[in-house]
Short mmCIF file of C-alpha atoms in Angstrom, two decimals:
data_model
loop_
_atom_site.label_atom_id
_atom_site.label_comp_id
_atom_site.label_asym_id
_atom_site.label_seq_id
_atom_site.Cartn_x
_atom_site.Cartn_y
_atom_site.Cartn_z
CA MET A 1 39.41 -12.69 4.68
CA LEU A 2 38.74 -9.99 2.09
CA ASP A 3 37.52 -12.65 -0.32
CA LYS A 4 35.01 -13.89 2.24
CA ILE A 5 33.81 -10.36 3.02
CA LEU A 6 33.25 -9.68 -0.68
CA HIS A 7 31.58 -13.06 -1.15
CA ASP A 8 29.28 -12.52 1.85
CA PHE A 9 28.43 -8.98 0.73
CA LEU A 10 27.38 -10.14 -2.74
CA VAL A 11 25.36 -13.09 -1.42
CA ILE A 12 23.53 -11.05 1.21
CA TRP A 13 22.97 -8.14 -1.19
CA ALA A 14 21.45 -10.49 -3.77
CA THR A 15 19.14 -12.20 -1.28
CA ILE A 16 18.01 -9.07 0.58
CA ASP A 17 17.80 -7.11 -2.69
CA PRO A 18 17.71 -3.54 -1.29
CA ILE A 19 16.59 -2.01 -4.61
CA GLY A 20 13.70 -4.46 -5.01
CA THR A 21 12.74 -3.90 -1.38
CA MET A 22 12.71 -0.15 -1.98
CA ALA A 23 10.32 -0.56 -4.92
CA LEU A 24 8.01 -2.77 -2.85
CA PHE A 25 8.20 -0.31 0.05
CA ALA A 26 7.25 2.57 -2.23
CA ALA A 27 4.26 0.63 -3.53
CA LEU A 28 2.96 -0.44 -0.11
CA THR A 29 3.45 2.91 1.66
CA ALA A 30 2.06 5.14 -1.07
CA LYS A 31 -1.01 6.01 1.04
CA LEU A 32 0.97 6.78 4.21
CA SER A 33 2.12 10.20 5.38
CA SER A 34 5.81 11.11 5.29
CA ALA A 35 6.15 10.56 9.04
CA GLU A 36 4.42 7.18 8.88
CA ARG A 37 6.59 6.17 5.92
CA ARG A 38 9.81 7.02 7.80
CA LYS A 39 8.60 5.14 10.87
CA THR A 40 7.73 2.13 8.73
CA ALA A 41 11.17 2.22 7.10
CA PHE A 42 12.99 2.13 10.45
CA LYS A 43 10.71 -0.60 11.80
CA THR A 44 11.15 -2.69 8.66
CA VAL A 45 14.93 -2.68 8.87
CA ALA A 46 14.91 -3.21 12.65
CA TYR A 47 12.62 -6.25 12.41
CA ALA A 48 14.60 -7.67 9.48
CA ALA A 49 17.85 -7.22 11.42
CA LEU A 50 16.41 -9.06 14.43
CA VAL A 51 15.24 -11.94 12.24
CA LEU A 52 18.53 -12.28 10.35
CA ILE A 53 20.70 -11.96 13.47
CA GLY A 54 18.47 -14.54 15.13
CA ALA A 55 18.94 -16.82 12.13
CA ILE A 56 22.72 -16.46 12.45
CA VAL A 57 22.70 -17.18 16.18
CA VAL A 58 20.11 -19.94 16.56
CA GLY A 59 18.65 -20.65 13.13
CA GLN A 60 20.79 -23.67 12.40
CA PHE A 61 20.13 -25.22 15.82
CA LEU A 62 16.41 -24.41 15.79
CA LEU A 63 15.67 -25.93 12.40
CA ALA A 64 17.74 -29.02 13.22
CA ALA A 65 16.00 -29.44 16.59
CA MET A 66 12.58 -29.25 14.94
CA GLY A 67 13.62 -31.61 12.16
CA ILE A 68 13.02 -28.98 9.47
CA SER A 69 15.38 -28.87 6.51
CA LEU A 70 16.55 -25.57 5.04
CA LEU A 71 14.93 -26.55 1.72
CA SER A 72 11.54 -27.08 3.38
CA PHE A 73 11.88 -23.67 5.00
CA GLN A 74 12.61 -22.11 1.61
CA VAL A 75 9.57 -23.78 -0.01
CA SER A 76 7.21 -22.61 2.76
CA GLY A 77 8.58 -19.07 2.50
CA GLY A 78 8.07 -19.17 -1.26
CA ILE A 79 4.43 -20.20 -0.87
CA ILE A 80 3.74 -17.37 1.59
CA LEU A 81 5.42 -14.86 -0.71
CA PHE A 82 3.39 -16.14 -3.68
CA LEU A 83 0.10 -15.66 -1.84
CA PHE A 84 1.02 -12.12 -0.87
CA GLY A 85 2.08 -11.35 -4.43
CA LEU A 86 -1.37 -12.41 -5.64
CA GLN A 87 -2.96 -10.22 -2.99
CA MET A 88 -1.00 -7.23 -4.30
CA VAL A 89 -1.97 -7.92 -7.91
CA PHE A 90 -5.69 -8.19 -7.14
CA SER A 91 -5.82 -5.66 -4.29
CA ASN A 92 -8.61 -3.10 -4.04
CA PRO A 93 -7.28 0.32 -5.14
CA ASP A 94 -9.79 1.96 -2.79
CA PRO A 95 -8.01 2.84 0.46
CA LYS A 96 -11.30 2.15 2.30
CA GLY A 97 -11.15 -1.42 1.07
CA ASP A 98 -8.37 -2.53 3.43
CA VAL A 99 -9.44 -5.71 5.23
CA GLU A 100 -6.76 -5.56 7.91
CA PRO A 101 -6.59 -2.01 9.30
CA GLN A 102 -4.44 -3.20 12.22
CA HIS A 103 -1.98 -5.07 10.04
CA ASP A 104 1.56 -3.72 10.34
CA ILE A 105 3.14 -3.88 6.89
CA ALA A 106 6.54 -3.18 8.46
CA ILE A 107 6.44 -6.72 9.86
CA PHE A 108 4.70 -8.46 6.95
CA PRO A 109 5.57 -8.33 4.13
CA LEU A 110 8.31 -5.68 4.32
CA ALA A 111 10.52 -7.17 7.06
CA ILE A 112 9.43 -10.75 6.37
CA PRO A 113 9.57 -12.06 3.70
CA ALA A 114 10.69 -9.10 1.57
CA THR A 115 13.83 -7.93 3.39
CA ALA A 116 14.56 -10.95 5.58
CA SER A 117 13.53 -13.20 2.72
CA PRO A 118 13.66 -17.02 2.86
CA GLY A 119 16.71 -16.76 0.62
CA ALA A 120 18.40 -14.24 2.94
CA ILE A 121 17.69 -16.34 6.04
CA LEU A 122 18.95 -19.45 4.26
CA ALA A 123 22.04 -17.58 3.06
CA VAL A 124 23.09 -16.18 6.45
CA ILE A 125 22.66 -19.59 8.05
CA LEU A 126 24.84 -21.25 5.41
CA ILE A 127 27.61 -18.61 5.34
CA THR A 128 27.88 -18.67 9.15
CA ASP A 129 27.82 -22.48 9.44
CA ASN A 130 29.13 -23.32 12.92
CA HIS A 131 30.94 -26.36 11.55
CA ILE A 132 32.89 -24.36 8.96
CA TYR A 133 33.40 -20.77 10.12
CA SER A 134 35.01 -19.39 13.28
CA VAL A 135 33.25 -16.97 15.65
CA GLN A 136 35.37 -14.11 14.24
CA GLU A 137 34.29 -14.94 10.68
CA GLN A 138 30.66 -15.12 11.76
CA LEU A 139 30.93 -11.71 13.42
CA ILE A 140 32.39 -10.23 10.23
CA THR A 141 29.52 -11.72 8.22
CA THR A 142 27.04 -10.25 10.71
CA PHE A 143 28.64 -6.81 10.39
CA THR A 144 28.52 -7.09 6.57
CA MET A 145 24.80 -7.91 6.79
CA ILE A 146 24.17 -4.90 9.04
CA VAL A 147 25.92 -2.60 6.53
CA ILE A 148 23.62 -3.87 3.76
CA LEU A 149 20.57 -3.33 5.99
CA LEU A 150 21.70 0.26 6.62
CA ILE A 151 21.99 0.78 2.85
CA THR A 152 18.48 -0.68 2.54
CA LEU A 153 17.20 1.79 5.14
CA ILE A 154 18.69 4.72 3.22
CA LEU A 155 16.99 3.53 0.03
CA LEU A 156 13.66 3.12 1.84
CA LEU A 157 13.88 6.68 3.14
CA LEU A 158 14.60 7.91 -0.39
CA SER A 159 11.54 6.11 -1.79
CA GLU A 160 9.37 9.15 -1.02
CA ARG A 161 10.94 10.90 -3.99
CA ILE A 162 9.81 8.04 -6.22
CA LEU A 163 6.23 8.40 -4.97
CA LYS A 164 6.24 12.13 -5.66
CA LEU A 165 7.33 11.47 -9.22
CA ILE A 166 4.86 8.71 -10.12
CA GLY A 167 1.76 9.95 -8.25
CA PRO A 168 -1.19 7.84 -6.99
CA GLY A 169 -1.87 6.21 -10.37
CA GLY A 170 1.75 5.25 -10.80
CA ALA A 171 1.82 3.88 -7.25
CA SER A 172 -1.16 1.65 -8.04
CA ILE A 173 0.57 0.34 -11.16
CA LEU A 174 3.81 -0.15 -9.21
CA THR A 175 1.94 -2.17 -6.57
CA ARG A 176 0.63 -4.61 -9.17
CA ILE A 177 3.95 -4.89 -10.99
CA MET A 178 5.72 -5.65 -7.71
CA GLY A 179 3.02 -8.20 -6.91
CA MET A 180 3.75 -10.03 -10.16
CA ILE A 181 7.49 -9.84 -9.49
CA LEU A 182 7.03 -11.21 -5.96
CA ALA A 183 4.88 -14.06 -7.29
CA ALA A 184 7.55 -14.91 -9.87
CA LEU A 185 10.29 -14.65 -7.25
CA SER A 186 8.40 -17.00 -4.94
CA VAL A 187 8.14 -19.56 -7.74
CA GLU A 188 11.92 -19.28 -8.18
CA PHE A 189 12.39 -19.98 -4.46
CA ILE A 190 10.24 -23.10 -4.70
CA MET A 191 11.75 -24.38 -7.96
CA GLU A 192 15.28 -23.84 -6.66
CA ALA A 193 14.53 -25.76 -3.47
CA LEU A 194 12.84 -28.60 -5.37
CA GLY A 195 15.73 -28.69 -7.84
CA VAL A 196 18.26 -29.03 -5.04
CA ALA A 197 16.14 -31.72 -3.36
CA LYS A 198 15.95 -33.66 -6.64
CA TRP A 199 19.71 -33.37 -7.15
CA VAL A 200 20.36 -34.65 -3.61
CA ALA A 201 17.95 -37.55 -4.14
CA ASN A 202 19.66 -38.60 -7.39
CA SER A 203 23.22 -38.24 -6.11
#
């Protein structure tokens, strides 16, 4: 049981990537007030938790019922993440240039697909496979995931210190760097999915 807990912790940590999420959060909330930033942090983790718990409970059934493979889901998530990464790289540094004033960044891209990434959703579905793991094991995996999300929340709340250190110019640079990293990460998602699909086709 301890081996599974450790395995699940490492897999979920790698796919949620709390440190990377913190850097993205710092970049996207640089223009918000401290109160708005804290509110966004709590909303981000809450939405991500709902998505990942939902994936554990019904994800496997839902994708199967719709005839969607996990690999197809990963490719589509990668494409969405790539487009957002490009938007961050070429975004207008002028705060008056926002095209979506009503857009809630806590939902997109912070909760999905940054925190509850395609890789994280895919991971929690696979490591709670109903055909392999008991209900008790699935509950332990869910608890492990919640612990990692709480760690992520703590890091998001600490991101304000990063913003104070780097200033507005540093925040603008950080936004573009994170955009390039997200674009590269999305390509990795797509290539990994296509690689697995090719391996399955040849086997």
